[in-house]
XYZ file of C-alpha atoms in Angstrom:
758
model
C 0.000 0.000 0.000
C 1.324 3.479 -0.735
C 1.346 6.742 1.114
C -1.224 8.976 -0.538
C -0.315 12.634 -0.960
C -2.347 14.905 -3.216
C -3.391 12.063 -5.476
C 0.089 10.553 -5.856
C 1.016 7.065 -4.693
C 4.559 6.142 -3.787
C 5.236 2.500 -2.898
C 6.518 1.935 0.598
C 9.233 -0.700 0.856
C 11.258 0.415 3.839
C 11.346 -2.787 5.822
C 8.991 -5.074 7.656
C 6.315 -3.633 9.854
C 7.062 -3.419 13.550
C 3.557 -4.164 14.736
C 2.970 -5.511 18.209
C -0.429 -6.676 17.026
C -2.476 -6.201 13.903
C -3.724 -2.631 13.467
C -1.832 -1.153 16.434
C 0.933 1.409 16.075
C 4.163 0.261 17.778
C 6.190 2.490 20.040
C 8.754 3.921 17.663
C 12.360 4.313 18.764
C 14.020 7.692 18.322
C 15.421 8.372 14.868
C 18.379 10.050 13.296
C 18.451 13.734 12.580
C 19.012 13.005 8.889
C 16.403 11.725 6.419
C 16.815 8.562 4.356
C 20.155 8.447 2.618
C 20.593 7.741 -1.056
C 23.719 5.772 -0.229
C 24.118 2.142 0.567
C 23.738 2.263 4.322
C 22.637 4.829 6.887
C 25.304 6.465 8.939
C 24.856 6.274 12.714
C 25.055 9.240 14.961
C 26.252 9.546 18.508
C 24.185 12.636 19.265
C 22.898 12.638 22.826
C 20.931 15.247 24.717
C 21.596 15.184 28.465
C 19.292 16.933 30.892
C 20.817 16.779 34.365
C 18.236 19.189 35.702
C 14.648 19.317 34.494
C 14.343 23.030 35.069
C 17.575 23.833 33.291
C 16.295 21.987 30.231
C 13.099 23.995 30.152
C 10.636 21.884 32.155
C 10.190 19.236 29.465
C 13.376 17.215 29.794
C 13.017 13.657 30.977
C 16.527 12.526 31.562
C 19.118 11.432 29.087
C 18.078 10.855 25.502
C 19.315 7.499 24.164
C 21.545 7.342 21.140
C 19.637 8.122 17.981
C 19.489 5.382 15.376
C 19.556 6.020 11.651
C 16.582 5.650 9.355
C 16.532 3.008 6.617
C 17.854 3.877 3.159
C 15.602 5.172 0.391
C 13.897 2.844 -2.056
C 15.198 2.477 -5.639
C 12.151 4.330 -6.932
C 12.833 7.270 -4.638
C 16.440 7.381 -5.794
C 15.227 7.512 -9.392
C 12.763 10.284 -8.558
C 15.497 12.202 -6.758
C 17.829 11.885 -9.721
C 15.111 13.102 -12.074
C 14.348 16.025 -9.789
C 18.034 16.915 -9.566
C 18.366 16.738 -13.343
C 15.375 18.985 -13.839
C 16.713 21.479 -11.294
C 20.077 21.527 -13.096
C 18.346 22.120 -16.422
C 16.428 25.082 -15.032
C 19.547 26.521 -13.410
C 21.737 26.276 -16.501
C 19.159 27.540 -18.973
C 18.852 30.888 -17.229
C 15.641 31.491 -19.148
C 12.922 29.796 -17.137
C 13.244 31.508 -13.752
C 15.673 33.922 -12.147
C 15.518 32.271 -8.722
C 17.823 29.536 -7.479
C 16.949 25.938 -8.308
C 17.014 25.211 -4.573
C 13.655 26.980 -4.305
C 11.960 24.169 -6.230
C 10.528 21.224 -4.244
C 13.441 19.056 -3.164
C 14.603 15.942 -1.359
C 15.828 16.950 2.079
C 19.363 16.132 3.179
C 18.955 17.050 6.855
C 16.375 17.485 9.562
C 16.789 21.282 9.464
C 17.720 22.597 6.015
C 18.496 26.288 5.400
C 18.726 27.124 1.693
C 18.058 30.847 2.047
C 20.459 33.237 0.371
C 21.284 34.867 3.730
C 21.377 31.705 5.835
C 18.728 33.082 8.184
C 18.743 30.131 10.588
C 22.451 30.208 11.342
C 23.195 27.389 13.770
C 20.627 24.591 13.612
C 21.723 23.051 16.919
C 18.776 24.336 18.969
C 16.232 23.265 16.379
C 17.759 19.806 16.026
C 17.895 19.411 19.806
C 14.213 20.314 20.057
C 13.363 17.792 17.340
C 15.407 15.119 19.087
C 13.689 15.758 22.425
C 10.278 15.720 20.779
C 10.870 12.441 18.969
C 12.226 10.709 22.062
C 8.955 11.081 23.944
C 6.429 11.854 21.195
C 4.600 10.114 18.395
C 5.762 12.222 15.447
C 8.883 13.196 13.542
C 9.628 16.642 12.181
C 11.630 18.048 9.279
C 12.092 21.756 8.508
C 13.274 23.540 5.377
C 13.859 27.275 4.906
C 14.035 28.747 1.387
C 13.837 32.249 -0.041
C 10.707 31.608 -2.090
C 8.334 28.879 -3.185
C 8.933 30.337 -6.642
C 5.269 30.797 -7.480
C 4.286 27.253 -6.517
C 1.342 26.852 -4.143
C 2.715 26.353 -0.618
C 0.748 23.122 -0.094
C 1.967 21.641 -3.363
C 5.561 22.718 -2.658
C 5.664 21.177 0.808
C 3.771 17.995 -0.081
C 5.979 17.400 -3.119
C 9.104 17.831 -0.987
C 7.653 15.404 1.559
C 7.079 12.842 -1.176
C 10.570 13.282 -2.608
C 11.971 12.837 0.913
C 9.979 9.635 1.487
C 8.232 10.970 4.584
C 5.671 8.705 6.229
C 2.342 9.036 7.971
C 3.823 10.225 11.280
C 6.272 12.628 9.620
C 5.637 16.369 9.346
C 7.494 18.867 7.182
C 7.633 22.562 8.090
C 8.329 24.491 4.860
C 9.100 28.223 5.144
C 9.653 30.777 2.359
C 11.167 33.746 4.176
C 10.992 36.284 1.335
C 7.455 35.250 0.374
C 6.461 35.342 4.070
C 4.634 32.088 3.473
C 4.735 28.701 5.191
C 2.995 25.349 5.381
C 3.209 22.238 7.545
C 2.830 19.124 5.409
C 1.210 16.280 7.343
C -1.029 13.325 6.614
C -4.579 13.329 7.906
C -3.645 10.642 10.424
C -2.204 13.490 12.517
C -5.085 14.697 14.737
C -6.494 18.160 14.143
C -5.675 19.232 17.700
C -2.005 18.372 17.205
C -1.804 19.920 13.747
C -3.564 23.137 14.765
C -1.329 23.542 17.816
C 1.787 23.212 15.654
C 0.357 25.471 12.948
C -0.511 28.229 15.415
C 2.920 28.003 17.034
C 4.630 28.316 13.647
C 2.551 31.349 12.669
C 3.404 33.160 15.900
C 7.133 32.420 15.731
C 7.432 33.324 12.041
C 5.643 36.623 12.528
C 8.031 37.438 15.372
C 11.013 36.518 13.181
C 9.868 38.608 10.227
C 8.615 41.650 12.142
C 10.602 41.706 15.389
C 13.932 40.121 14.504
C 13.389 36.959 16.538
C 15.470 33.922 15.498
C 14.051 32.120 12.469
C 15.039 28.806 14.015
C 12.473 29.402 16.771
C 9.751 28.342 14.339
C 11.146 24.820 14.229
C 11.664 24.789 17.995
C 8.096 25.810 18.848
C 6.598 23.382 16.331
C 8.629 20.581 17.906
C 7.433 21.691 21.335
C 3.835 21.739 20.095
C 4.174 18.212 18.709
C 5.722 16.873 21.891
C 2.279 16.476 23.447
C 1.667 13.490 21.154
C -1.802 12.666 19.962
C -3.427 15.821 21.121
C -3.544 15.558 24.906
C -2.376 18.595 26.808
C 0.941 17.988 28.502
C 0.702 18.042 32.255
C -3.086 17.593 32.432
C -4.070 14.359 34.088
C -7.611 13.104 34.428
C -10.594 14.166 32.355
C -10.778 17.695 30.983
C -14.474 17.937 31.756
C -15.646 16.346 34.971
C -18.615 18.678 35.243
C -19.336 22.346 35.466
C -17.611 22.678 38.827
C -14.275 21.339 37.562
C -14.277 23.533 34.462
C -15.171 26.551 36.519
C -12.331 25.745 38.885
C -9.879 25.739 35.986
C -11.197 29.098 34.854
C -10.670 30.462 38.341
C -7.106 29.104 38.251
C -6.308 31.165 35.184
C -7.966 34.177 36.745
C -5.901 33.821 39.919
C -2.663 33.806 37.934
C -3.804 36.806 35.923
C -4.729 38.674 39.087
C -1.344 37.892 40.625
C 0.365 39.268 37.517
C -1.608 42.470 37.649
C -0.852 42.827 41.341
C 2.861 42.258 40.749
C 2.988 44.661 37.843
C 2.734 42.288 34.873
C 4.985 39.575 36.128
C 8.295 38.640 37.511
C 10.384 40.797 35.265
C 8.577 44.057 35.818
C 10.500 46.312 38.128
C 13.437 43.901 38.126
C 14.418 43.991 34.475
C 12.535 47.131 33.550
C 15.007 49.523 35.176
C 18.211 47.684 36.114
C 20.272 50.871 36.073
C 19.398 51.594 39.682
C 20.324 48.136 40.968
C 23.641 46.480 41.613
C 24.786 43.409 39.763
C 24.373 41.292 42.881
C 20.782 42.462 43.255
C 20.007 41.485 39.670
C 21.666 38.099 40.101
C 19.703 37.516 43.302
C 16.442 38.308 41.512
C 17.125 35.991 38.567
C 16.573 32.769 40.524
C 13.184 33.678 42.065
C 12.047 35.107 38.735
C 12.817 31.804 37.018
C 10.993 29.817 39.678
C 7.951 32.064 39.407
C 7.770 31.977 35.618
C 8.368 28.212 35.613
C 5.478 27.711 38.042
C 3.268 30.025 36.006
C 4.105 28.215 32.784
C 3.267 24.848 34.308
C 0.036 26.196 35.747
C -0.991 27.781 32.468
C -0.208 24.584 30.587
C -2.419 22.579 32.903
C -5.231 25.122 32.795
C -5.195 25.250 28.999
C -6.977 21.920 28.756
C -9.785 23.139 30.971
C -9.945 26.423 29.078
C -10.336 24.521 25.807
C -13.202 22.592 27.355
C -14.898 25.794 28.488
C -14.266 28.053 25.508
C -13.426 25.678 22.649
C -10.251 25.103 20.641
C -10.761 28.105 18.371
C -11.081 30.571 21.250
C -7.933 29.189 22.902
C -5.798 29.069 19.743
C -3.787 32.174 20.610
C -3.262 30.967 24.178
C -1.932 27.664 22.881
C 0.403 29.507 20.518
C 1.611 31.731 23.359
C 2.450 28.702 25.460
C 4.278 27.066 22.567
C 6.388 30.168 22.099
C 6.983 30.728 25.811
C 8.429 27.280 26.514
C 11.647 27.644 24.477
C 12.071 31.182 25.816
C 11.916 29.946 29.392
C 14.262 27.098 28.488
C 16.690 29.712 27.195
C 16.384 31.612 30.473
C 17.275 28.479 32.462
C 20.259 27.888 30.193
C 21.386 31.448 30.882
C 20.991 30.813 34.608
C 23.307 27.847 34.275
C 25.745 30.029 32.359
C 25.510 32.635 35.115
C 26.703 30.074 37.647
C 29.865 29.473 35.600
C 30.882 33.129 35.297
C 33.618 34.243 37.702
C 32.704 36.653 40.493
C 35.031 39.264 39.013
C 33.211 39.379 35.669
C 30.745 42.027 36.793
C 29.760 43.143 33.281
C 29.150 39.598 32.054
C 27.135 38.575 35.115
C 25.065 41.752 34.927
C 24.289 41.242 31.235
C 23.227 37.614 31.712
C 21.098 38.376 34.779
C 19.409 41.253 32.975
C 18.663 39.025 29.995
C 17.111 36.389 32.276
C 14.855 38.969 33.906
C 13.855 40.425 30.551
C 12.865 36.991 29.248
C 10.823 36.329 32.375
C 9.142 39.694 32.040
C 8.271 39.132 28.384
C 6.829 35.666 28.975
C 4.932 36.898 32.015
C 3.329 39.728 30.060
C 2.530 37.429 27.158
C 0.769 34.841 29.300
C -0.833 37.502 31.454
C -2.397 39.071 28.378
C -3.899 35.724 27.413
C -5.266 35.249 30.920
C -6.910 38.650 30.701
C -8.409 37.620 27.372
C -9.997 34.662 29.128
C -11.307 37.039 31.770
C -12.991 38.922 28.951
C -14.487 35.700 27.581
C -15.911 34.836 30.970
C -17.285 38.353 31.257
C -18.954 37.879 27.886
C -20.703 34.787 29.174
C -21.875 36.635 32.263
C -23.326 39.539 30.272
C -24.548 37.680 27.190
C -28.279 38.069 28.034
C -27.974 41.869 27.987
C -25.741 41.710 24.908
C -28.308 39.710 22.956
C -31.044 42.135 23.958
C -28.971 45.088 22.733
C -28.189 43.308 19.452
C -31.898 42.755 18.922
C -32.520 46.492 19.265
C -29.637 47.221 16.894
C -31.137 44.879 14.305
C -34.431 46.768 14.454
C -32.640 50.094 13.936
C -30.784 48.826 10.885
C -33.898 47.201 9.487
C -35.415 50.679 9.326
C -32.557 51.872 7.069
C -32.985 49.253 4.350
C -35.947 50.761 2.503
C -34.492 54.301 2.493
C -31.294 52.843 1.006
C -33.294 51.143 -1.730
C -35.052 54.432 -2.465
C -31.701 56.222 -2.656
C -30.425 53.761 -5.255
C -33.616 54.101 -7.289
C -33.120 57.868 -7.406
C -29.423 57.545 -8.249
C -30.207 55.095 -11.049
C -32.251 57.810 -12.747
C -29.213 60.116 -12.804
C -26.264 57.751 -13.208
C -25.439 54.658 -15.296
C -25.222 51.163 -13.763
C -21.415 51.252 -13.880
C -21.367 54.151 -11.416
C -23.497 52.170 -8.938
C -22.125 48.660 -9.487
C -20.353 48.424 -6.128
C -23.455 49.322 -4.083
C -26.447 48.229 -6.161
C -26.930 44.964 -4.219
C -26.156 46.412 -0.792
C -29.726 46.842 0.523
C -30.679 43.247 -0.317
C -27.490 41.866 1.210
C -27.898 44.035 4.291
C -31.484 42.851 4.709
C -30.369 39.213 4.644
C -27.699 39.900 7.247
C -30.124 41.761 9.507
C -32.746 39.028 9.348
C -30.112 36.381 9.976
C -28.732 38.342 12.914
C -32.218 38.503 14.383
C -32.456 34.731 14.110
C -29.068 34.360 15.804
C -30.260 36.578 18.651
C -33.305 34.343 19.156
C -31.137 31.207 19.052
C -28.703 32.763 21.522
C -31.508 33.572 23.928
C -32.657 29.963 23.713
C -29.130 28.862 24.662
C -29.223 31.232 27.639
C -32.483 29.687 28.770
C -30.972 26.199 28.542
C -27.847 27.240 30.460
C -25.386 27.034 27.544
C -23.659 30.399 27.902
C -20.772 29.507 25.576
C -23.148 28.728 22.699
C -25.053 31.935 23.438
C -21.820 33.949 23.185
C -21.056 32.316 19.831
C -24.484 33.344 18.529
C -23.921 36.870 19.835
C -20.631 37.045 17.920
C -22.324 35.945 14.702
C -25.122 38.463 15.177
C -22.705 41.295 15.975
C -20.542 40.569 12.930
C -23.599 40.381 10.688
C -24.985 43.684 11.959
C -21.589 45.362 11.594
C -21.441 44.281 7.959
C -25.044 45.326 7.347
C -24.316 48.793 8.724
C -21.238 49.089 6.485
C -23.304 48.131 3.425
C -25.933 50.760 4.169
C -23.261 53.368 4.928
C -21.707 52.644 1.532
C -24.965 53.598 -0.188
C -24.971 56.936 1.634
C -21.299 57.485 0.746
C -21.949 56.714 -2.925
C -24.668 59.340 -3.057
C -22.339 61.941 -1.541
C -19.375 60.965 -3.732
C -21.435 61.273 -6.907
C -22.794 64.637 -5.813
C -19.283 65.902 -5.059
C -18.012 64.586 -8.391
C -20.444 66.781 -10.271
C -19.072 69.842 -8.494
C -15.451 68.791 -9.090
C -16.105 68.399 -12.813
C -16.231 72.163 -13.236
C -12.747 72.634 -11.784
C -11.310 69.727 -13.800
C -12.895 71.030 -17.000
C -11.388 74.480 -16.497
C -7.935 73.018 -15.843
C -7.753 70.836 -18.959
C -9.242 73.606 -21.099
C -6.262 75.746 -20.092
C -3.932 72.895 -21.083
C -5.475 72.683 -24.549
C -5.038 76.446 -24.918
C -1.382 76.148 -23.841
C -0.816 73.442 -26.453
C -2.243 75.666 -29.183
C -0.093 78.584 -27.955
C 3.217 76.841 -27.214
C 3.280 74.245 -29.997
C 0.834 75.146 -32.750
C 0.603 72.457 -35.391
C 2.916 70.023 -33.529
C 1.886 66.563 -34.818
C 3.088 64.913 -31.593
C 0.520 66.878 -29.589
C -2.410 66.383 -31.938
C -3.525 62.994 -30.512
C -3.224 64.329 -26.973
C -5.253 67.471 -27.603
C -7.797 65.328 -29.443
C -8.142 63.035 -26.419
C -8.492 66.080 -24.168
C -11.292 67.516 -26.296
C -13.055 64.140 -26.288
C -12.815 64.012 -22.490
C -14.255 67.533 -22.332
C -17.164 66.508 -24.522
C -17.877 63.519 -22.281
C -17.647 65.686 -19.172
C -20.140 68.180 -20.550
C -22.855 65.516 -20.505
C -21.701 63.648 -17.384
C -23.996 65.566 -15.055
C -27.054 64.917 -17.201
C -29.328 61.948 -16.428
C -27.459 58.759 -17.287
C -24.053 60.438 -17.076
C -21.095 59.119 -15.094
C -19.329 62.010 -13.343
C -16.757 59.768 -11.641
C -15.852 58.177 -14.968
C -15.683 61.589 -16.623
C -13.365 62.859 -13.893
C -11.026 59.924 -14.427
C -10.966 60.504 -18.201
C -10.227 64.215 -17.731
C -7.413 63.471 -15.290
C -5.757 60.945 -17.607
C -5.986 63.265 -20.615
C -4.609 66.192 -18.626
C -1.684 64.167 -17.271
C -0.670 63.076 -20.763
C -0.932 66.609 -22.126
C 0.979 68.099 -19.192
C 3.812 65.610 -19.699
C 4.100 66.557 -23.367
C 4.029 70.289 -22.627
C 6.476 70.113 -19.717
C 9.627 70.809 -21.813
C 7.984 73.969 -23.159
C 6.865 75.278 -19.795
C 8.855 76.804 -16.980
C 9.764 74.249 -14.321
C 7.943 76.197 -11.618
C 4.748 76.187 -13.660
C 5.082 72.443 -14.261
C 5.395 71.772 -10.539
C 2.483 74.090 -9.765
C 0.198 72.348 -12.240
C 1.214 68.957 -10.887
C 0.397 70.071 -7.348
C -2.995 71.263 -8.541
C -3.723 67.759 -9.855
C -2.646 66.027 -6.668
C -5.611 67.196 -4.622
C -8.206 66.098 -7.182
C -6.578 62.749 -7.828
C -6.181 62.107 -4.112
C -9.851 62.778 -3.412
C -10.910 60.492 -6.240
C -8.517 57.728 -5.187
C -9.660 58.011 -1.573
C -13.252 57.520 -2.710
C -12.330 54.522 -4.868
C -10.363 52.860 -2.084
C -13.109 53.377 0.488
C -15.851 52.005 -1.747
C -13.795 49.011 -2.897
C -12.650 48.210 0.620
C -16.224 48.385 1.916
C -17.300 46.058 -0.891
C -14.588 43.516 -0.064
C -15.113 43.777 3.683
C -18.809 42.901 3.339
C -18.093 40.031 0.936
C -14.696 38.852 2.130
C -15.738 35.212 2.114
C -15.992 35.349 -1.678
C -13.217 37.763 -2.702
C -9.867 36.170 -3.488
C -6.279 37.406 -3.145
C -5.950 39.148 -6.520
C -8.438 41.901 -5.733
C -7.096 42.309 -2.201
C -3.516 42.522 -3.448
C -4.336 45.280 -5.912
C -6.260 47.220 -3.297
C -3.403 46.882 -0.793
C -0.953 48.131 -3.421
C -3.205 51.082 -4.227
C -3.250 52.010 -0.536
C 0.535 51.695 -0.368
C 1.034 53.870 -3.442
C -1.235 56.519 -1.968
C 1.195 56.809 0.928
C 4.151 56.882 -1.475
C 2.528 59.695 -3.451
C 2.030 61.655 -0.251
C 5.771 61.484 0.430
C 6.637 62.355 -3.186
C 4.301 65.363 -3.319
C 6.647 67.467 -1.191
C 9.708 67.006 -3.411
C 8.528 65.745 -6.810
C 4.878 66.560 -7.529
C 5.097 65.228 -11.085
C 6.165 61.829 -9.829
C 3.430 61.978 -7.192
C 0.839 62.502 -9.932
C 2.188 59.496 -11.838
C 2.072 57.390 -8.667
C -1.521 58.428 -7.986
C -2.448 57.565 -11.556
C -0.979 54.084 -11.084
C -2.818 53.679 -7.784
C -6.120 54.662 -9.408
C -5.663 51.960 -11.995
C -5.003 49.385 -9.291
C -8.031 50.465 -7.263
C -10.246 50.200 -10.324
C -8.830 46.779 -11.134
C -9.395 45.667 -7.538
C -13.041 46.708 -7.753
C -13.584 44.829 -11.001
C -11.849 41.689 -9.748
C -13.785 41.735 -6.482
C -17.097 42.019 -8.311
C -16.081 39.178 -10.627
C -15.140 37.006 -7.626
C -18.502 37.633 -5.991
C -20.379 36.888 -9.203
C -18.504 33.600 -9.587
C -19.097 32.742 -5.928
C -22.826 33.400 -6.206
C -23.011 31.160 -9.254
C -21.240 28.358 -7.374
C -23.574 28.723 -4.389
C -26.574 28.416 -6.669
C -25.158 25.253 -8.207
C -24.352 23.776 -4.777
C -27.799 24.599 -3.425
C -26.769 26.694 -0.423
C -29.673 28.484 1.167
C -31.480 28.993 4.396
C -30.642 26.478 7.065
C -34.257 26.504 8.200
C -33.184 26.520 11.832
C -33.030 30.229 12.499
C -29.999 32.471 12.336
C -27.962 33.285 9.270
C -28.163 31.050 6.242
C -24.933 29.319 5.242
C -24.452 31.367 2.080
C -24.581 34.681 3.942
C -22.138 33.403 6.550
C -19.607 32.309 3.942
C -19.987 35.452 1.844
C -19.503 37.653 4.881
C -16.371 35.784 5.921
C -17.904 34.516 9.171
C -17.525 30.927 8.008
C -15.048 29.216 5.725
C -16.311 27.316 2.720
C -16.514 24.108 4.706
C -18.589 25.608 7.469
C -15.728 26.173 9.921
C -15.175 29.538 11.517
C -12.181 31.355 10.137
C -10.443 34.609 10.738
C -11.176 37.436 8.339
C -8.218 38.401 6.220
C -9.193 42.019 6.802
C -9.397 41.588 10.550
C -13.168 41.792 10.721
C -13.223 45.457 9.865
C -12.038 47.996 7.401
C -8.289 48.392 7.079
C -8.856 51.679 5.243
C -9.254 54.631 7.497
C -11.377 56.562 4.921
C -11.928 60.290 5.057
C -8.257 61.177 5.128
C -6.587 62.419 1.977
C -3.565 60.326 2.786
C -5.129 57.561 4.899
C -2.902 55.040 6.578
C -1.005 52.400 4.761
C -1.607 48.834 5.676
C -3.298 46.364 3.472
C -4.445 42.833 3.388
C -2.850 40.105 5.475
C -4.144 37.437 3.148
C -4.211 33.959 4.553
C -2.510 33.175 7.825
C -3.219 30.914 10.630
C -4.462 27.405 10.292
C -7.741 25.686 9.953
C -8.985 22.594 11.638
C -10.254 21.177 8.366
C -9.037 17.824 7.219
C -8.632 16.576 3.734
C -11.669 14.674 2.571
C -9.643 11.675 1.568
C -7.758 9.314 3.815
C -6.286 5.895 3.726
C -6.395 3.331 6.496
C -3.675 1.390 8.163
C -3.435 -2.274 7.433
C -1.442 -5.227 8.585
C 0.754 -5.538 5.528
C 4.427 -6.384 5.536
C 5.885 -2.888 5.211
C 7.102 -0.996 8.277
C 4.402 1.579 7.680
C 1.518 -0.333 6.304
C -0.737 2.551 5.492
C -0.850 6.261 5.381
C -2.954 9.330 5.110
C -3.431 11.961 2.483
C -1.426 15.144 2.659
C -2.700 18.467 1.331
C -4.571 19.501 4.478
C -5.524 23.105 5.108
C -3.154 25.262 7.106
C -0.178 27.537 6.846
C -0.386 30.881 5.083
C 1.172 34.324 5.094
C 2.927 35.574 8.238
């Protein structure tokens, strides 16, 4: 039987199965830190990891790790595949015509447990990552590989990682962490025999560590360390939690109180052990800092253990999704605390006379403790907020019901507004808002149903389910309000455009006169003056019924920019700059309007809009900021930048509308509609981004709200953080284990959802 990955089947012939009985997974011995060799025999390794003191090794050490044995050699077929892959990579590299990137960025067969192929060698030493993998495999059920490259070279991250896993002959218990540092993209390749709880914990840990590496300068190798730590819990049980997670309401409540007690202690102590100790070491002697390091380590170690135990109860009370960030925080905190204990051991070896060295190490220990304390304390406070939500959910649902009634009263006026606008303007001018009242009405009605369902949960004593319904209702009402606001904004934008047409018409008329005066009969200017006159003719009728003032403004601006560029050599430089500055204000106002309307459209339909539209909108927002900087020193360049941004914003709007149209067609074919059980129908949930396409909650790529601060001529930068985080969805296909003769007699399909941008 083969290991199935994305529809491919590779035969498994790596030895006889080590099955204690049919259908049962044997306890696997630890393995080498190198993958299968293409040589004749595996080379042994004498690597050992000794942990004389559990605390010094970061609370997870369990004594001395036995010598690691090597894995069996690759099969003949794998060697053939590897040779073919190497030949293809060489062909691409030597041709120099197919891709400018290094061949190493293509899917590859791994030659080590931690492989760094980045141009800058971002990982540096792989010792910590390999030690974490070794410790994880000694006591856990899984094996981990990691590869860092500059880019996936345009290949989908799932395909890249799964292909590399296949080329490396990875099995059903093997995971591959693939990271493209320049793309800011990653994926963990795993078969669907790895439980969702384990996969999600590792995925969340990777996302947190990679974001810290990219944005805060944290070590890139930490991503491998925290994933190994996350996998060390085995088949999904929370390390350190013994007994059932849910023994009844009293036990769960007790766990919640435990988290609250720790959070309260942190607030009382000033956000943890490090605060006051590491925050201002200048006023303390070296001996005082050294004396504080030990108690700080003990306190943070106790807190970490307590938080790890309470996490299981928190998951039972709030659910895995609500505790995802807490789990990721724990996964990141453990190697940091382990580092602090290692520094404490180093501190003991420094001579008494090395005051500077001892002070630096002690300060670093206290700073680590402070950072971890604040990180975990923030998560505990988040749980406090969740518990507060449950306590106040009856009043929240009542308020949401009133809000739904208020918004319901705005739907018909919005419809009337669009009817009036349709008399004056063409459909193209109203395309982004024409369906808003109907969509808003669906969201409002669905939110009302969610409020009723939530109140039923309150009556039955299920506060957590009631809070979930309140979240759905609140998100739906927020989107409905944004849709109705967009109709009002469209009316105002169109009215303002009519007034701005007069100023734009006067400006380009002066340009045409300058062309006739400065270069009469110049054949190079004839097409440009002709385009300007055509734009003027269109503008003259744009304010009449059926006219498009926004479109006319854009045509005038483009014609004027082209004519100004041609006349620039004949004009004084000061006049050129002055005319460019005059255009900046008009173009900025128009671009601001386009960005706001397109962003509102995407935000209300983010479940259907793909990355292309979001990318163009994000780039338009970025270029708006660039133009703002250029306007002070080079107004002509600023005008060109704004013109480019306008094109991107228009393209984003068109792509977003096309995505929604395609999505609606697919929903019709799949038969999505009202669930019949109250609350929002499935189609509205998916379209609004409150559910993923498989019915699982997912995080909005726009953060649940507008990333455009509208109203400002030079609004903030920012943009889409497309993707990110993991999902608990499994691949729909899987293969079962059997009692065949191979060492791994079955497997699972790779290609599961997860990974993303960081």
